[in-house]
């Protein structure tokens, strides 16, 4: 399997509950290593731009409000099959459907406050990484 990079966000609900370290440990234990990481307070413009693909969906406004409510951790994870591995470690979007041991099963509060975001495809990962990081910030 090829070494890939994927994008990940530890969302406000998890950051507020001091779960950054526990979530990072799950990624690292799965063989993903952070090659770029920063804690930011997303602006409304950033959240609306990042989630623009969902702008016509009924949950868009609530999603933006959640993402700007408090700081997040944005990161680039690298490893073999990183995109799929990240999604497996995160678990299903709905924590009620997430497998035991996944981040969302253990930490998510609801479908909306589901603790993490992860890229779903190589093209998405590339776009999302560029949205928050410059090439010189990727230290692998």
PDB file of N, CA and C in Angstrom, residues 21-91:
ATOM      1  N   UNK A  21      -4.966  14.862  22.810  1.00  0.00           N
ATOM      2  CA  UNK A  21      -3.952  13.826  22.998  1.00  0.00           C
ATOM      3  C   UNK A  21      -4.504  12.423  22.790  1.00  0.00           C
ATOM      4  N   UNK A  22      -5.694  12.166  23.308  1.00  0.00           N
ATOM      5  CA  UNK A  22      -6.296  10.833  23.156  1.00  0.00           C
ATOM      6  C   UNK A  22      -6.592  10.537  21.687  1.00  0.00           C
ATOM      7  N   UNK A  23      -7.051  11.549  20.970  1.00  0.00           N
ATOM      8  CA  UNK A  23      -7.354  11.357  19.547  1.00  0.00           C
ATOM      9  C   UNK A  23      -6.065  11.183  18.740  1.00  0.00           C
ATOM     10  N   UNK A  24      -5.062  11.997  19.026  1.00  0.00           N
ATOM     11  CA  UNK A  24      -3.775  11.845  18.331  1.00  0.00           C
ATOM     12  C   UNK A  24      -3.187  10.462  18.579  1.00  0.00           C
ATOM     13  N   UNK A  25      -3.322   9.948  19.788  1.00  0.00           N
ATOM     14  CA  UNK A  25      -2.814   8.617  20.105  1.00  0.00           C
ATOM     15  C   UNK A  25      -3.491   7.558  19.249  1.00  0.00           C
ATOM     16  N   UNK A  26      -4.787   7.686  19.041  1.00  0.00           N
ATOM     17  CA  UNK A  26      -5.506   6.716  18.196  1.00  0.00           C
ATOM     18  C   UNK A  26      -4.952   6.737  16.768  1.00  0.00           C
ATOM     19  N   UNK A  27      -4.707   7.930  16.235  1.00  0.00           N
ATOM     20  CA  UNK A  27      -4.133   8.024  14.890  1.00  0.00           C
ATOM     21  C   UNK A  27      -2.735   7.405  14.858  1.00  0.00           C
ATOM     22  N   UNK A  28      -1.907   7.772  15.825  1.00  0.00           N
ATOM     23  CA  UNK A  28      -0.536   7.252  15.847  1.00  0.00           C
ATOM     24  C   UNK A  28      -0.514   5.731  16.049  1.00  0.00           C
ATOM     25  N   UNK A  29      -1.377   5.223  16.915  1.00  0.00           N
ATOM     26  CA  UNK A  29      -1.433   3.768  17.134  1.00  0.00           C
ATOM     27  C   UNK A  29      -1.850   3.015  15.875  1.00  0.00           C
ATOM     28  N   UNK A  30      -2.565   3.705  14.986  1.00  0.00           N
ATOM     29  CA  UNK A  30      -2.992   3.093  13.715  1.00  0.00           C
ATOM     30  C   UNK A  30      -1.931   3.226  12.624  1.00  0.00           C
ATOM     31  N   UNK A  31      -0.790   3.831  12.954  1.00  0.00           N
ATOM     32  CA  UNK A  31       0.287   3.960  11.977  1.00  0.00           C
ATOM     33  C   UNK A  31       0.278   5.265  11.204  1.00  0.00           C
ATOM     34  N   UNK A  32      -0.526   6.231  11.641  1.00  0.00           N
ATOM     35  CA  UNK A  32      -0.563   7.553  11.000  1.00  0.00           C
ATOM     36  C   UNK A  32       0.272   8.509  11.833  1.00  0.00           C
ATOM     37  N   UNK A  33       1.098   9.287  11.155  1.00  0.00           N
ATOM     38  CA  UNK A  33       1.897  10.252  11.911  1.00  0.00           C
ATOM     39  C   UNK A  33       1.603  11.657  11.427  1.00  0.00           C
ATOM     40  N   UNK A  34       1.441  12.574  12.390  1.00  0.00           N
ATOM     41  CA  UNK A  34       1.197  13.963  11.996  1.00  0.00           C
ATOM     42  C   UNK A  34       2.468  14.585  11.427  1.00  0.00           C
ATOM     43  N   UNK A  35       2.343  15.151  10.227  1.00  0.00           N
ATOM     44  CA  UNK A  35       3.497  15.841   9.637  1.00  0.00           C
ATOM     45  C   UNK A  35       3.277  17.345   9.609  1.00  0.00           C
ATOM     46  N   UNK A  36       2.075  17.772   9.985  1.00  0.00           N
ATOM     47  CA  UNK A  36       1.756  19.185  10.169  1.00  0.00           C
ATOM     48  C   UNK A  36       0.573  19.237  11.120  1.00  0.00           C
ATOM     49  N   UNK A  37       0.621  20.192  12.043  1.00  0.00           N
ATOM     50  CA  UNK A  37      -0.427  20.264  13.051  1.00  0.00           C
ATOM     51  C   UNK A  37      -0.445  21.669  13.627  1.00  0.00           C
ATOM     52  N   UNK A  38      -1.648  22.236  13.761  1.00  0.00           N
ATOM     53  CA  UNK A  38      -1.761  23.521  14.435  1.00  0.00           C
ATOM     54  C   UNK A  38      -3.160  23.693  15.004  1.00  0.00           C
ATOM     55  N   UNK A  39      -3.204  24.423  16.087  1.00  0.00           N
ATOM     56  CA  UNK A  39      -4.473  24.740  16.733  1.00  0.00           C
ATOM     57  C   UNK A  39      -4.856  26.138  16.279  1.00  0.00           C
ATOM     58  N   UNK A  40      -6.074  26.246  15.752  1.00  0.00           N
ATOM     59  CA  UNK A  40      -6.549  27.539  15.237  1.00  0.00           C
ATOM     60  C   UNK A  40      -7.978  27.780  15.710  1.00  0.00           C
ATOM     61  N   UNK A  41      -8.379  29.016  15.674  1.00  0.00           N
ATOM     62  CA  UNK A  41      -9.796  29.342  15.864  1.00  0.00           C
ATOM     63  C   UNK A  41     -10.311  29.741  14.477  1.00  0.00           C
ATOM     64  N   UNK A  42     -11.036  28.841  13.873  1.00  0.00           N
ATOM     65  CA  UNK A  42     -11.508  29.031  12.504  1.00  0.00           C
ATOM     66  C   UNK A  42     -12.429  30.258  12.420  1.00  0.00           C
ATOM     67  N   UNK A  43     -12.222  31.070  11.396  1.00  0.00           N
ATOM     68  CA  UNK A  43     -13.109  32.205  11.167  1.00  0.00           C
ATOM     69  C   UNK A  43     -14.359  31.722  10.425  1.00  0.00           C
ATOM     70  N   UNK A  44     -15.376  32.554  10.420  1.00  0.00           N
ATOM     71  CA  UNK A  44     -16.592  32.215   9.665  1.00  0.00           C
ATOM     72  C   UNK A  44     -16.250  32.026   8.186  1.00  0.00           C
ATOM     73  N   UNK A  45     -15.426  32.922   7.644  1.00  0.00           N
ATOM     74  CA  UNK A  45     -15.049  32.812   6.229  1.00  0.00           C
ATOM     75  C   UNK A  45     -14.315  31.493   5.960  1.00  0.00           C
ATOM     76  N   UNK A  46     -13.419  31.098   6.850  1.00  0.00           N
ATOM     77  CA  UNK A  46     -12.713  29.828   6.674  1.00  0.00           C
ATOM     78  C   UNK A  46     -13.694  28.650   6.713  1.00  0.00           C
ATOM     79  N   UNK A  47     -14.576  28.640   7.701  1.00  0.00           N
ATOM     80  CA  UNK A  47     -15.527  27.530   7.839  1.00  0.00           C
ATOM     81  C   UNK A  47     -16.458  27.463   6.634  1.00  0.00           C
ATOM     82  N   UNK A  48     -16.967  28.608   6.204  1.00  0.00           N
ATOM     83  CA  UNK A  48     -17.860  28.622   5.035  1.00  0.00           C
ATOM     84  C   UNK A  48     -17.123  28.189   3.778  1.00  0.00           C
ATOM     85  N   UNK A  49     -15.876  28.610   3.630  1.00  0.00           N
ATOM     86  CA  UNK A  49     -15.085  28.207   2.468  1.00  0.00           C
ATOM     87  C   UNK A  49     -14.732  26.737   2.492  1.00  0.00           C
ATOM     88  N   UNK A  50     -14.320  26.256   3.647  1.00  0.00           N
ATOM     89  CA  UNK A  50     -13.920  24.861   3.779  1.00  0.00           C
ATOM     90  C   UNK A  50     -15.097  23.920   3.519  1.00  0.00           C
ATOM     91  N   UNK A  51     -16.253  24.264   4.047  1.00  0.00           N
ATOM     92  CA  UNK A  51     -17.438  23.413   3.903  1.00  0.00           C
ATOM     93  C   UNK A  51     -18.361  23.876   2.782  1.00  0.00           C
ATOM     94  N   UNK A  52     -17.858  24.652   1.835  1.00  0.00           N
ATOM     95  CA  UNK A  52     -18.681  25.194   0.737  1.00  0.00           C
ATOM     96  C   UNK A  52     -19.414  24.105  -0.044  1.00  0.00           C
ATOM     97  N   UNK A  53     -18.841  22.922  -0.120  1.00  0.00           N
ATOM     98  CA  UNK A  53     -19.483  21.817  -0.830  1.00  0.00           C
ATOM     99  C   UNK A  53     -20.848  21.482  -0.229  1.00  0.00           C
ATOM    100  N   UNK A  54     -21.052  21.849   1.041  1.00  0.00           N
ATOM    101  CA  UNK A  54     -22.307  21.554   1.733  1.00  0.00           C
ATOM    102  C   UNK A  54     -23.232  22.771   1.831  1.00  0.00           C
ATOM    103  N   UNK A  55     -22.921  23.868   1.151  1.00  0.00           N
ATOM    104  CA  UNK A  55     -23.648  25.124   1.370  1.00  0.00           C
ATOM    105  C   UNK A  55     -25.143  25.037   1.101  1.00  0.00           C
ATOM    106  N   UNK A  56     -25.584  24.140   0.259  1.00  0.00           N
ATOM    107  CA  UNK A  56     -27.014  24.014  -0.033  1.00  0.00           C
ATOM    108  C   UNK A  56     -27.698  22.947   0.813  1.00  0.00           C
ATOM    109  N   UNK A  57     -26.989  22.352   1.727  1.00  0.00           N
ATOM    110  CA  UNK A  57     -27.558  21.301   2.575  1.00  0.00           C
ATOM    111  C   UNK A  57     -28.147  21.931   3.839  1.00  0.00           C
ATOM    112  N   UNK A  58     -29.163  21.336   4.393  1.00  0.00           N
ATOM    113  CA  UNK A  58     -29.857  21.954   5.536  1.00  0.00           C
ATOM    114  C   UNK A  58     -28.995  22.114   6.785  1.00  0.00           C
ATOM    115  N   UNK A  59     -27.941  21.335   6.926  1.00  0.00           N
ATOM    116  CA  UNK A  59     -27.107  21.404   8.125  1.00  0.00           C
ATOM    117  C   UNK A  59     -25.945  22.392   8.010  1.00  0.00           C
ATOM    118  N   UNK A  60     -25.805  23.064   6.862  1.00  0.00           N
ATOM    119  CA  UNK A  60     -24.643  23.928   6.627  1.00  0.00           C
ATOM    120  C   UNK A  60     -24.480  25.004   7.703  1.00  0.00           C
ATOM    121  N   UNK A  61     -25.528  25.737   8.003  1.00  0.00           N
ATOM    122  CA  UNK A  61     -25.437  26.812   8.990  1.00  0.00           C
ATOM    123  C   UNK A  61     -25.023  26.309  10.357  1.00  0.00           C
ATOM    124  N   UNK A  62     -25.605  25.210  10.779  1.00  0.00           N
ATOM    125  CA  UNK A  62     -25.263  24.620  12.076  1.00  0.00           C
ATOM    126  C   UNK A  62     -23.815  24.136  12.088  1.00  0.00           C
ATOM    127  N   UNK A  63     -23.368  23.550  10.989  1.00  0.00           N
ATOM    128  CA  UNK A  63     -21.995  23.078  10.877  1.00  0.00           C
ATOM    129  C   UNK A  63     -21.014  24.241  11.008  1.00  0.00           C
ATOM    130  N   UNK A  64     -21.272  25.315  10.291  1.00  0.00           N
ATOM    131  CA  UNK A  64     -20.400  26.491  10.365  1.00  0.00           C
ATOM    132  C   UNK A  64     -20.356  27.030  11.792  1.00  0.00           C
ATOM    133  N   UNK A  65     -21.507  27.148  12.423  1.00  0.00           N
ATOM    134  CA  UNK A  65     -21.558  27.665  13.800  1.00  0.00           C
ATOM    135  C   UNK A  65     -20.755  26.774  14.753  1.00  0.00           C
ATOM    136  N   UNK A  66     -20.884  25.477  14.603  1.00  0.00           N
ATOM    137  CA  UNK A  66     -20.119  24.562  15.460  1.00  0.00           C
ATOM    138  C   UNK A  66     -18.617  24.727  15.244  1.00  0.00           C
ATOM    139  N   UNK A  67     -18.220  24.870  13.995  1.00  0.00           N
ATOM    140  CA  UNK A  67     -16.792  24.916  13.687  1.00  0.00           C
ATOM    141  C   UNK A  67     -16.128  26.227  14.114  1.00  0.00           C
ATOM    142  N   UNK A  68     -16.901  27.290  14.272  1.00  0.00           N
ATOM    143  CA  UNK A  68     -16.311  28.565  14.696  1.00  0.00           C
ATOM    144  C   UNK A  68     -16.529  28.835  16.183  1.00  0.00           C
ATOM    145  N   UNK A  69     -17.199  27.933  16.871  1.00  0.00           N
ATOM    146  CA  UNK A  69     -17.547  28.148  18.280  1.00  0.00           C
ATOM    147  C   UNK A  69     -16.322  28.189  19.190  1.00  0.00           C
ATOM    148  N   UNK A  70     -15.306  27.424  18.873  1.00  0.00           N
ATOM    149  CA  UNK A  70     -14.085  27.387  19.674  1.00  0.00           C
ATOM    150  C   UNK A  70     -12.981  26.764  18.821  1.00  0.00           C
ATOM    151  N   UNK A  71     -11.751  26.743  19.327  1.00  0.00           N
ATOM    152  CA  UNK A  71     -10.630  26.265  18.513  1.00  0.00           C
ATOM    153  C   UNK A  71     -10.771  24.821  18.037  1.00  0.00           C
ATOM    154  N   UNK A  72     -10.022  24.552  16.966  1.00  0.00           N
ATOM    155  CA  UNK A  72      -9.906  23.217  16.381  1.00  0.00           C
ATOM    156  C   UNK A  72      -8.416  22.917  16.213  1.00  0.00           C
ATOM    157  N   UNK A  73      -8.112  21.653  15.962  1.00  0.00           N
ATOM    158  CA  UNK A  73      -6.758  21.266  15.583  1.00  0.00           C
ATOM    159  C   UNK A  73      -6.846  20.757  14.154  1.00  0.00           C
ATOM    160  N   UNK A  74      -6.103  21.404  13.262  1.00  0.00           N
ATOM    161  CA  UNK A  74      -6.022  20.942  11.873  1.00  0.00           C
ATOM    162  C   UNK A  74      -4.676  20.236  11.722  1.00  0.00           C
ATOM    163  N   UNK A  75      -4.693  19.140  10.958  1.00  0.00           N
ATOM    164  CA  UNK A  75      -3.460  18.373  10.841  1.00  0.00           C
ATOM    165  C   UNK A  75      -3.406  17.605   9.531  1.00  0.00           C
ATOM    166  N   UNK A  76      -2.196  17.278   9.151  1.00  0.00           N
ATOM    167  CA  UNK A  76      -1.942  16.408   8.012  1.00  0.00           C
ATOM    168  C   UNK A  76      -1.346  15.133   8.576  1.00  0.00           C
ATOM    169  N   UNK A  77      -1.978  14.021   8.234  1.00  0.00           N
ATOM    170  CA  UNK A  77      -1.516  12.712   8.680  1.00  0.00           C
ATOM    171  C   UNK A  77      -0.909  11.969   7.500  1.00  0.00           C
ATOM    172  N   UNK A  78       0.163  11.246   7.758  1.00  0.00           N
ATOM    173  CA  UNK A  78       0.844  10.502   6.706  1.00  0.00           C
ATOM    174  C   UNK A  78       1.006   9.044   7.135  1.00  0.00           C
ATOM    175  N   UNK A  79       0.862   8.148   6.161  1.00  0.00           N
ATOM    176  CA  UNK A  79       1.062   6.735   6.434  1.00  0.00           C
ATOM    177  C   UNK A  79       0.570   5.894   5.278  1.00  0.00           C
ATOM    178  N   UNK A  80       0.746   4.593   5.393  1.00  0.00           N
ATOM    179  CA  UNK A  80       0.267   3.685   4.353  1.00  0.00           C
ATOM    180  C   UNK A  80      -1.250   3.722   4.312  1.00  0.00           C
ATOM    181  N   UNK A  81      -1.797   3.985   3.130  1.00  0.00           N
ATOM    182  CA  UNK A  81      -3.250   4.037   2.974  1.00  0.00           C
ATOM    183  C   UNK A  81      -3.899   5.006   3.936  1.00  0.00           C
ATOM    184  N   UNK A  82      -3.290   6.156   4.135  1.00  0.00           N
ATOM    185  CA  UNK A  82      -3.696   7.101   5.178  1.00  0.00           C
ATOM    186  C   UNK A  82      -5.160   7.531   5.089  1.00  0.00           C
ATOM    187  N   UNK A  83      -5.680   7.711   3.894  1.00  0.00           N
ATOM    188  CA  UNK A  83      -7.051   8.213   3.755  1.00  0.00           C
ATOM    189  C   UNK A  83      -8.041   7.198   4.314  1.00  0.00           C
ATOM    190  N   UNK A  84      -7.949   5.975   3.862  1.00  0.00           N
ATOM    191  CA  UNK A  84      -8.866   4.941   4.344  1.00  0.00           C
ATOM    192  C   UNK A  84      -8.609   4.615   5.813  1.00  0.00           C
ATOM    193  N   UNK A  85      -7.347   4.554   6.193  1.00  0.00           N
ATOM    194  CA  UNK A  85      -7.020   4.249   7.586  1.00  0.00           C
ATOM    195  C   UNK A  85      -7.586   5.310   8.519  1.00  0.00           C
ATOM    196  N   UNK A  86      -7.453   6.584   8.143  1.00  0.00           N
ATOM    197  CA  UNK A  86      -8.000   7.680   8.943  1.00  0.00           C
ATOM    198  C   UNK A  86      -9.512   7.520   9.090  1.00  0.00           C
ATOM    199  N   UNK A  87     -10.184   7.202   8.002  1.00  0.00           N
ATOM    200  CA  UNK A  87     -11.638   7.055   8.042  1.00  0.00           C
ATOM    201  C   UNK A  87     -12.043   5.864   8.912  1.00  0.00           C
ATOM    202  N   UNK A  88     -11.257   4.802   8.871  1.00  0.00           N
ATOM    203  CA  UNK A  88     -11.536   3.649   9.731  1.00  0.00           C
ATOM    204  C   UNK A  88     -11.363   4.005  11.206  1.00  0.00           C
ATOM    205  N   UNK A  89     -10.317   4.734  11.529  1.00  0.00           N
ATOM    206  CA  UNK A  89     -10.052   5.130  12.914  1.00  0.00           C
ATOM    207  C   UNK A  89     -11.127   6.099  13.418  1.00  0.00           C
ATOM    208  N   UNK A  90     -11.610   6.977  12.522  1.00  0.00           N
ATOM    209  CA  UNK A  90     -12.663   7.923  12.925  1.00  0.00           C
ATOM    210  C   UNK A  90     -13.964   7.198  13.237  1.00  0.00           C
ATOM    211  N   UNK A  91     -14.368   6.256  12.391  1.00  0.00           N
ATOM    212  CA  UNK A  91     -15.646   5.581  12.546  1.00  0.00           C
ATOM    213  C   UNK A  91     -16.747   6.295  11.788  1.00  0.00           C
TER     214      UNK A  91
END
